[in-house]
Amino acid sequence: MTLATRPVILLVIALGYTLWAGALVALYGVLSLGCVFGWEEVMLGPLNLQRGLLLLLWLLSVLVIALLAWQTWSWLQSARGDRPPPLPRFTLWLAAACSIAAAGATFFMGLPILGASACI
Amino acid sequence: MDRMTRDMDLRTDIVLLDLGHDRAVEVGFLHGARLFRRLAGAIACLTVPLLAGCTGPLSTLDPAGPNAAAVARLWWVMLAGAGLIFALVMICLLLAYRRRTRARGSVGTWVVGLGLVFPTTTLTLLLGYAIVTGERLLPHPGQEVLRLDGTARQWTWNFVYPDGGPAIPDGGPLVIPVGRPVDIHVTSEDVIHSFWIPRLGGKIDALPGHVNVIRLQASEPGRFGAQCAEFCGLGHTQMFFWVDAVPEENFRQRAEARR
Amino acid sequence: MNEPVRSASPVELHHELTRIWGANPGLGQLAAVNHTALGRRFIVTAFLFFAIGGILAMLVRAQIATSHSAFVGPEIYNQVFTMHGTVMMFLFAIPMFEGFAIYLLPKMLGTRDLAFPRSGAYGYWCYLFGGSILLLALAMGAAPDAGWFMYTPLSSKPFSPGINADVWLIGITFVEISAISAAIEVLVSILLIRAPGMSLDRMPIFAWYMLVVAVMILVGFPPLILGSILLEAERAFGWALFDPTRGGDSLLWQHLFWIFGHPEVYIIFLPAAGMVSTIIPVMAGRELLGYRWVVLAAISVGFLSFGLWVHHMFAVGIPHLALGFFSAASMLVAIPTGVQIFAWLGTLMSGRPRFNVPMLFLCGFFFIFVLGGLTGVMVAVVPFDLQVHDTYFVVAHFHYVLVGGFVFPIMAAAYYWLPHLTGRQPMFQLGHAVFWLVFIGFNLTFFLMHLTGLLGMPRRIWTYAESYGWDWLNLLSSIGGFVMTIGFALFVLDILLQARFGPKTGRNPWGAASLEWATPIPPTDYGFASIPTVTSHRQLADDPDLPRKLAAGDGLLGFARRNWLETIAVDMITGEPRQIVLLPGRTFLPLLTALATGLFFVSLLLQVYPLAIAGLVITIAMFWLWTRHPARTADLGRLPVGDGTTLPVHTESGQAPSWWAVVFLLLADAALFGSLLFGLVFLWVVAPGWPPPEVLSDSTAFALIAMACLVAAAGLGRLALRAARRGAVGWALVWNRFLAAAHVATVLLLAAILTTAPDPTAHAYAGVTVAILVYVLVHAAVGLILALHVWQACRRGHVSAARSLDLMIGRLWHDYTAVAGVIGLGTILGVAAMIGQPGAGG
């Protein structure tokens, strides 16, 4: 597993949480801009524009990070057979675990979108 | 240099004390553990009278309004939960030192079960409770609400009822009606202050250039303390005022007396 | 000529290496740069600051022990509590774990020193001088008095007219240089300077924690550095940045501060957790349960801690949903913390824990830190926090997590590693008396504070009325404080007794498996006489004879070659040996450079600007002198390392430690730049008084040309590097000259734009715009200095096809400057265009 033993694996390990941080900034930003520009007054069916955008952004972020988690998980699985040395398995495990954790964190962090008031 | 040369002779290791095991510490620890158990019992017994001493003009544990009451309830629930979790951790620690019990070092039980699944479940429930409680305290539009403007400056408050109400002198006492929600629009003329009536609810900061709104309601008549809760310089400590919650009738009379 | 001459005996090898690596006695010790000396220095100095912070705390407790106390008035009280927080957070906690990390890491990693000894020494002096500025101000009654987090507008000039706030802003920024340089050094060292064979999965757990902490410092400190610079510009030059009447906002400071401030407390906790993870397995007699899960937890805490900062601002009027995000994230961080706690408990419960003083303190850690963590989850709940924010409940919470989570592990670590530092064992059994005094005193002081806060006592009040009902609670807290102080005094006595009079200890008194116990005890200036090759993660346990073998020179580099200080750099992930690193030996340069830097900062503080410019110029000149060390006029080629193989020298390799240091420096730089851009957008959207009366105009042409010059400079830098790599140093010189010219052009163009830019004292828009312009200008200027340095290096024959490190570093800088310049100037032009349109803007 050449990826698992090159320095770029450190970036892969960090990628999931970096995307989580980006999601936080994006959600906070869309929320703030939405209140300033009055997007919560624009109705799209049962939801207002701001809430809809937030839901979309949240689920999209979770999806992207979950895809990363799935990819790193499958790399880990393919490293399991035929007793490969521990180091590649270790770094791949870290990459998968951090990505899964980041996906979970992004999901949990966005739960308030389901109920909290956006502009008061 | 010479000391080092002596130490370079590594054939004889000098070990006067076994630093690994310290009998005095063990004895002290066991005494301490016993003492702790007794202390815990004592604390439990003292807790009831301690809790009786929870009143005070600025006490959050002596709520006089629905917001403060909701938060106080939240506090007792969290205290119970925290107590249980703390007890769990301490029991694990004490059990670790009992010579007879040896746990299985399974990553699944400890790390995943207790470390991951248990906190995640608890916290999800807590987050739900937190958001629901928080929503109820907000100044939602569309209610029979009284508006009050509170402007902070170093080191006192100016209060005005823009839609009609009693005249309030700078620094209070502030008069509010019982049983009606009051939306206080808070701002500052200079530095950051904070508006806080603990017996009625949480605080909101008074920021220069911004107006923040907090909704408070008194559910019983009385005199409550209020204190500036953001450090604002030399007079911060003195930035205290009283709040008088009076029955609706009384409030209307005072409002008219002003005209 | 490069074949090493082996010493006749281990003793002779020891003398040779000591002569090369050590510093001369007496004043010569000021020139010591090896990690053992520096680590000790940091630890001792940090402890002195802890004592000062503790005395300040006792002054606070003395004042509020009773209602209507007349001990001190508000003027002094405000300085006392501000300095207590400032000293503890900046001058004690960070330097203390830095000291432990600097002392322990090279030994644990099986190598001879950290990557940049002079940087480490420079960082220490900056810390000492910066801290001294604060202490001097305290002694003169001009200490900062606006709280340790210095909220604006209270800390702005109109409301803090004295020099007090400037002392904080400038003094702390000076100290932060030390934190940034330590972080870069620790990060590069952990990634690259390890024993061969120590792959990432064999790294000691403490190194993983410090890796995470180092990255956190690099990303978390720059927002505060930026905030401090901006606030100082507001105070000294009248810039409008935090003033709501001129388009600024006091919340900008809060965001910048807490984006630093929250990670800061995890930066303090994680090294202590790393020590706990190191000590518990030794005391339990089994490996750490779930090593990879603990690594995962440390990484998770590191990242998640950057998403919590608004929980310090729950009461400022931010919408509930936004607060909800941060409330959820604040609860989230308890999960990886819980993973660590239960990993430790599981290790203890499935091992055979021993009774000894370090474990006593770790039990105290469990008790206190878990309580603190639980109250932390409570304050993460928004409605509850709105009651207890800014009360003694929060004071109780953070003392529980900081004292429980940092001080107790440090005391355990002190007792655990004192035999290593001093070579001696404890003389009297004072350790448990220390523990009980501190433990009981601490709980008496702070447990009751939870109730005091719930009864409504706010923070930072210097007195209170009897009718509030807080009297007996405060009195008991103050008594507890005195008990704790006695405990700490006894701790000092115990340490001194052990260090001076304790009987000699054996080699590995705790039976640990990590490599720091394989060095001579007490340690030498050179660490390991020869470098081990690691084949397992419990090397010392698998090979108990290792210390003797290494001292005999059986490992790698077991010789003194041409009076060089050598160690080995490895592949980041696999630990395969890659380079021989030539380190600098004793030198006064770091001290002198720190003095020059101090001249710069003190001149700024006293507002003597010509002297400040002189200080800056001298500092740059001194740094230029640093570059003499690894410079050579001929290639060394590959050198033997002692086991029959050869390795290239770091100056003749790609991606040497110094190259990586610049990569990580640029990471911190990017964090600062990102904060600046955030500031602009934040003010535009949130601050009152926008759009500004005047925007940047008539500068588009100059800005576009400047952008082109920056991109050209980056391209020329690459051409110069490629030429050098081919061996065509002449062509490298040519491209370099054009590169220098491009940067000169950029500087001139930006200076021209600045002369016509809107007045930064008139509106915050102008303040931030000018800040961005100055940022790009400074980067171009540094690029120019780098080009001049390359010029000199080429002329002196220090550059060759193999020795192109200077140009590689230059390429990093010029590339970053081009990207930052294009983004910065582009943003300025875009914002001006958008605001300039009628009806646009906040």
PDB file of N, CA, C and O in Angstrom, chain C residues 383-418:
ATOM      1  N   PRO C 383     -29.143  27.506  27.590  1.00  0.00           N
ATOM      2  CA  PRO C 383     -29.938  28.191  28.613  1.00  0.00           C
ATOM      3  C   PRO C 383     -29.286  28.168  29.991  1.00  0.00           C
ATOM      4  O   PRO C 383     -29.371  29.137  30.737  1.00  0.00           O
ATOM      5  N   PHE C 384     -28.609  27.073  30.327  1.00  0.00           N
ATOM      6  CA  PHE C 384     -27.925  27.027  31.616  1.00  0.00           C
ATOM      7  C   PHE C 384     -26.754  27.990  31.629  1.00  0.00           C
ATOM      8  O   PHE C 384     -26.535  28.712  32.595  1.00  0.00           O
ATOM      9  N   ASP C 385     -26.023  28.033  30.524  1.00  0.00           N
ATOM     10  CA  ASP C 385     -24.869  28.928  30.478  1.00  0.00           C
ATOM     11  C   ASP C 385     -25.296  30.379  30.607  1.00  0.00           C
ATOM     12  O   ASP C 385     -24.585  31.205  31.173  1.00  0.00           O
ATOM     13  N   LEU C 386     -26.462  30.707  30.078  1.00  0.00           N
ATOM     14  CA  LEU C 386     -26.906  32.088  30.173  1.00  0.00           C
ATOM     15  C   LEU C 386     -27.104  32.520  31.623  1.00  0.00           C
ATOM     16  O   LEU C 386     -27.068  33.703  31.935  1.00  0.00           O
ATOM     17  N   GLN C 387     -27.308  31.568  32.520  1.00  0.00           N
ATOM     18  CA  GLN C 387     -27.356  31.912  33.940  1.00  0.00           C
ATOM     19  C   GLN C 387     -25.959  31.960  34.554  1.00  0.00           C
ATOM     20  O   GLN C 387     -25.631  32.887  35.288  1.00  0.00           O
ATOM     21  N   VAL C 388     -25.127  30.964  34.267  1.00  0.00           N
ATOM     22  CA  VAL C 388     -23.850  30.874  34.979  1.00  0.00           C
ATOM     23  C   VAL C 388     -22.677  31.520  34.264  1.00  0.00           C
ATOM     24  O   VAL C 388     -21.589  31.604  34.833  1.00  0.00           O
ATOM     25  N   HIS C 389     -22.859  31.976  33.034  1.00  0.00           N
ATOM     26  CA  HIS C 389     -21.782  32.675  32.315  1.00  0.00           C
ATOM     27  C   HIS C 389     -21.334  33.877  33.146  1.00  0.00           C
ATOM     28  O   HIS C 389     -22.147  34.615  33.689  1.00  0.00           O
ATOM     29  N   ASP C 390     -20.016  34.076  33.218  1.00  0.00           N
ATOM     30  CA  ASP C 390     -19.471  35.217  33.954  1.00  0.00           C
ATOM     31  C   ASP C 390     -19.790  35.188  35.439  1.00  0.00           C
ATOM     32  O   ASP C 390     -19.859  36.232  36.094  1.00  0.00           O
ATOM     33  N   THR C 391     -20.034  33.977  35.979  1.00  0.00           N
ATOM     34  CA  THR C 391     -20.177  33.839  37.434  1.00  0.00           C
ATOM     35  C   THR C 391     -19.099  32.900  37.950  1.00  0.00           C
ATOM     36  O   THR C 391     -18.332  32.340  37.182  1.00  0.00           O
ATOM     37  N   TYR C 392     -19.091  32.727  39.260  1.00  0.00           N
ATOM     38  CA  TYR C 392     -18.098  31.852  39.859  1.00  0.00           C
ATOM     39  C   TYR C 392     -18.313  30.385  39.523  1.00  0.00           C
ATOM     40  O   TYR C 392     -17.433  29.562  39.759  1.00  0.00           O
ATOM     41  N   PHE C 393     -19.463  30.048  38.958  1.00  0.00           N
ATOM     42  CA  PHE C 393     -19.657  28.660  38.506  1.00  0.00           C
ATOM     43  C   PHE C 393     -18.657  28.345  37.402  1.00  0.00           C
ATOM     44  O   PHE C 393     -18.009  27.296  37.401  1.00  0.00           O
ATOM     45  N   VAL C 394     -18.524  29.274  36.474  1.00  0.00           N
ATOM     46  CA  VAL C 394     -17.580  29.088  35.373  1.00  0.00           C
ATOM     47  C   VAL C 394     -16.145  29.106  35.892  1.00  0.00           C
ATOM     48  O   VAL C 394     -15.299  28.327  35.436  1.00  0.00           O
ATOM     49  N   VAL C 395     -15.888  29.975  36.869  1.00  0.00           N
ATOM     50  CA  VAL C 395     -14.552  30.010  37.477  1.00  0.00           C
ATOM     51  C   VAL C 395     -14.236  28.637  38.080  1.00  0.00           C
ATOM     52  O   VAL C 395     -13.141  28.096  37.899  1.00  0.00           O
ATOM     53  N   ALA C 396     -15.224  28.075  38.769  1.00  0.00           N
ATOM     54  CA  ALA C 396     -15.028  26.738  39.344  1.00  0.00           C
ATOM     55  C   ALA C 396     -14.768  25.728  38.234  1.00  0.00           C
ATOM     56  O   ALA C 396     -13.838  24.917  38.297  1.00  0.00           O
ATOM     57  N   HIS C 397     -15.601  25.763  37.169  1.00  0.00           N
ATOM     58  CA  HIS C 397     -15.444  24.810  36.070  1.00  0.00           C
ATOM     59  C   HIS C 397     -14.043  24.857  35.488  1.00  0.00           C
ATOM     60  O   HIS C 397     -13.364  23.833  35.378  1.00  0.00           O
ATOM     61  N   PHE C 398     -13.586  26.062  35.103  1.00  0.00           N
ATOM     62  CA  PHE C 398     -12.311  26.051  34.392  1.00  0.00           C
ATOM     63  C   PHE C 398     -11.125  25.788  35.308  1.00  0.00           C
ATOM     64  O   PHE C 398     -10.106  25.263  34.860  1.00  0.00           O
ATOM     65  N   HIS C 399     -11.269  26.088  36.590  1.00  0.00           N
ATOM     66  CA  HIS C 399     -10.177  25.685  37.483  1.00  0.00           C
ATOM     67  C   HIS C 399     -10.161  24.174  37.662  1.00  0.00           C
ATOM     68  O   HIS C 399      -9.098  23.570  37.745  1.00  0.00           O
ATOM     69  N   TYR C 400     -11.344  23.552  37.684  1.00  0.00           N
ATOM     70  CA  TYR C 400     -11.370  22.095  37.779  1.00  0.00           C
ATOM     71  C   TYR C 400     -10.706  21.459  36.570  1.00  0.00           C
ATOM     72  O   TYR C 400      -9.919  20.526  36.691  1.00  0.00           O
ATOM     73  N   VAL C 401     -11.018  21.954  35.359  1.00  0.00           N
ATOM     74  CA  VAL C 401     -10.400  21.312  34.198  1.00  0.00           C
ATOM     75  C   VAL C 401      -8.939  21.695  34.048  1.00  0.00           C
ATOM     76  O   VAL C 401      -8.123  20.884  33.628  1.00  0.00           O
ATOM     77  N   LEU C 402      -8.568  22.928  34.392  1.00  0.00           N
ATOM     78  CA  LEU C 402      -7.175  23.323  34.203  1.00  0.00           C
ATOM     79  C   LEU C 402      -6.275  22.775  35.306  1.00  0.00           C
ATOM     80  O   LEU C 402      -5.201  22.270  35.031  1.00  0.00           O
ATOM     81  N   VAL C 403      -6.704  22.895  36.554  1.00  0.00           N
ATOM     82  CA  VAL C 403      -5.870  22.372  37.631  1.00  0.00           C
ATOM     83  C   VAL C 403      -5.915  20.844  37.615  1.00  0.00           C
ATOM     84  O   VAL C 403      -4.896  20.174  37.691  1.00  0.00           O
ATOM     85  N   GLY C 404      -7.136  20.312  37.460  1.00  0.00           N
ATOM     86  CA  GLY C 404      -7.257  18.856  37.409  1.00  0.00           C
ATOM     87  C   GLY C 404      -6.618  18.287  36.170  1.00  0.00           C
ATOM     88  O   GLY C 404      -5.923  17.280  36.216  1.00  0.00           O
ATOM     89  N   GLY C 405      -6.843  18.922  35.047  1.00  0.00           N
ATOM     90  CA  GLY C 405      -6.395  18.377  33.782  1.00  0.00           C
ATOM     91  C   GLY C 405      -4.986  18.746  33.405  1.00  0.00           C
ATOM     92  O   GLY C 405      -4.412  18.147  32.506  1.00  0.00           O
ATOM     93  N   PHE C 406      -4.402  19.742  34.058  1.00  0.00           N
ATOM     94  CA  PHE C 406      -3.038  20.124  33.711  1.00  0.00           C
ATOM     95  C   PHE C 406      -2.115  20.073  34.925  1.00  0.00           C
ATOM     96  O   PHE C 406      -1.091  19.396  34.899  1.00  0.00           O
ATOM     97  N   VAL C 407      -2.475  20.766  36.007  1.00  0.00           N
ATOM     98  CA  VAL C 407      -1.542  20.873  37.129  1.00  0.00           C
ATOM     99  C   VAL C 407      -1.290  19.519  37.787  1.00  0.00           C
ATOM    100  O   VAL C 407      -0.146  19.163  38.078  1.00  0.00           O
ATOM    101  N   PHE C 408      -2.358  18.757  38.011  1.00  0.00           N
ATOM    102  CA  PHE C 408      -2.157  17.456  38.653  1.00  0.00           C
ATOM    103  C   PHE C 408      -1.321  16.508  37.798  1.00  0.00           C
ATOM    104  O   PHE C 408      -0.402  15.869  38.309  1.00  0.00           O
ATOM    105  N   PRO C 409      -1.602  16.371  36.476  1.00  0.00           N
ATOM    106  CA  PRO C 409      -0.706  15.547  35.666  1.00  0.00           C
ATOM    107  C   PRO C 409       0.726  16.064  35.650  1.00  0.00           C
ATOM    108  O   PRO C 409       1.664  15.276  35.630  1.00  0.00           O
ATOM    109  N   ILE C 410       0.903  17.399  35.673  1.00  0.00           N
ATOM    110  CA  ILE C 410       2.271  17.930  35.682  1.00  0.00           C
ATOM    111  C   ILE C 410       2.974  17.549  36.979  1.00  0.00           C
ATOM    112  O   ILE C 410       4.162  17.221  36.987  1.00  0.00           O
ATOM    113  N   MET C 411       2.243  17.597  38.091  1.00  0.00           N
ATOM    114  CA  MET C 411       2.881  17.203  39.341  1.00  0.00           C
ATOM    115  C   MET C 411       3.200  15.713  39.330  1.00  0.00           C
ATOM    116  O   MET C 411       4.263  15.295  39.801  1.00  0.00           O
ATOM    117  N   ALA C 412       2.304  14.914  38.766  1.00  0.00           N
ATOM    118  CA  ALA C 412       2.606  13.490  38.626  1.00  0.00           C
ATOM    119  C   ALA C 412       3.844  13.315  37.748  1.00  0.00           C
ATOM    120  O   ALA C 412       4.741  12.530  38.063  1.00  0.00           O
ATOM    121  N   ALA C 413       3.879  14.091  36.644  1.00  0.00           N
ATOM    122  CA  ALA C 413       5.015  13.994  35.730  1.00  0.00           C
ATOM    123  C   ALA C 413       6.293  14.447  36.408  1.00  0.00           C
ATOM    124  O   ALA C 413       7.366  13.867  36.179  1.00  0.00           O
ATOM    125  N   ALA C 414       6.181  15.476  37.246  1.00  0.00           N
ATOM    126  CA  ALA C 414       7.369  15.957  37.951  1.00  0.00           C
ATOM    127  C   ALA C 414       7.938  14.836  38.820  1.00  0.00           C
ATOM    128  O   ALA C 414       9.138  14.558  38.793  1.00  0.00           O
ATOM    129  N   TYR C 415       7.077  14.181  39.585  1.00  0.00           N
ATOM    130  CA  TYR C 415       7.571  13.102  40.443  1.00  0.00           C
ATOM    131  C   TYR C 415       8.049  11.918  39.611  1.00  0.00           C
ATOM    132  O   TYR C 415       8.980  11.215  39.989  1.00  0.00           O
ATOM    133  N   TYR C 416       7.405  11.680  38.489  1.00  0.00           N
ATOM    134  CA  TYR C 416       7.756  10.540  37.647  1.00  0.00           C
ATOM    135  C   TYR C 416       9.107  10.735  36.979  1.00  0.00           C
ATOM    136  O   TYR C 416       9.946   9.834  36.934  1.00  0.00           O
ATOM    137  N   TRP C 417       9.351  11.939  36.431  1.00  0.00           N
ATOM    138  CA  TRP C 417      10.570  12.167  35.678  1.00  0.00           C
ATOM    139  C   TRP C 417      11.677  12.835  36.478  1.00  0.00           C
ATOM    140  O   TRP C 417      12.773  13.018  35.970  1.00  0.00           O
ATOM    141  N   LEU C 418      11.392  13.197  37.741  1.00  0.00           N
ATOM    142  CA  LEU C 418      12.443  13.839  38.528  1.00  0.00           C
ATOM    143  C   LEU C 418      13.683  12.935  38.664  1.00  0.00           C
ATOM    144  O   LEU C 418      14.800  13.434  38.589  1.00  0.00           O
TER     145      LEU C 418
END
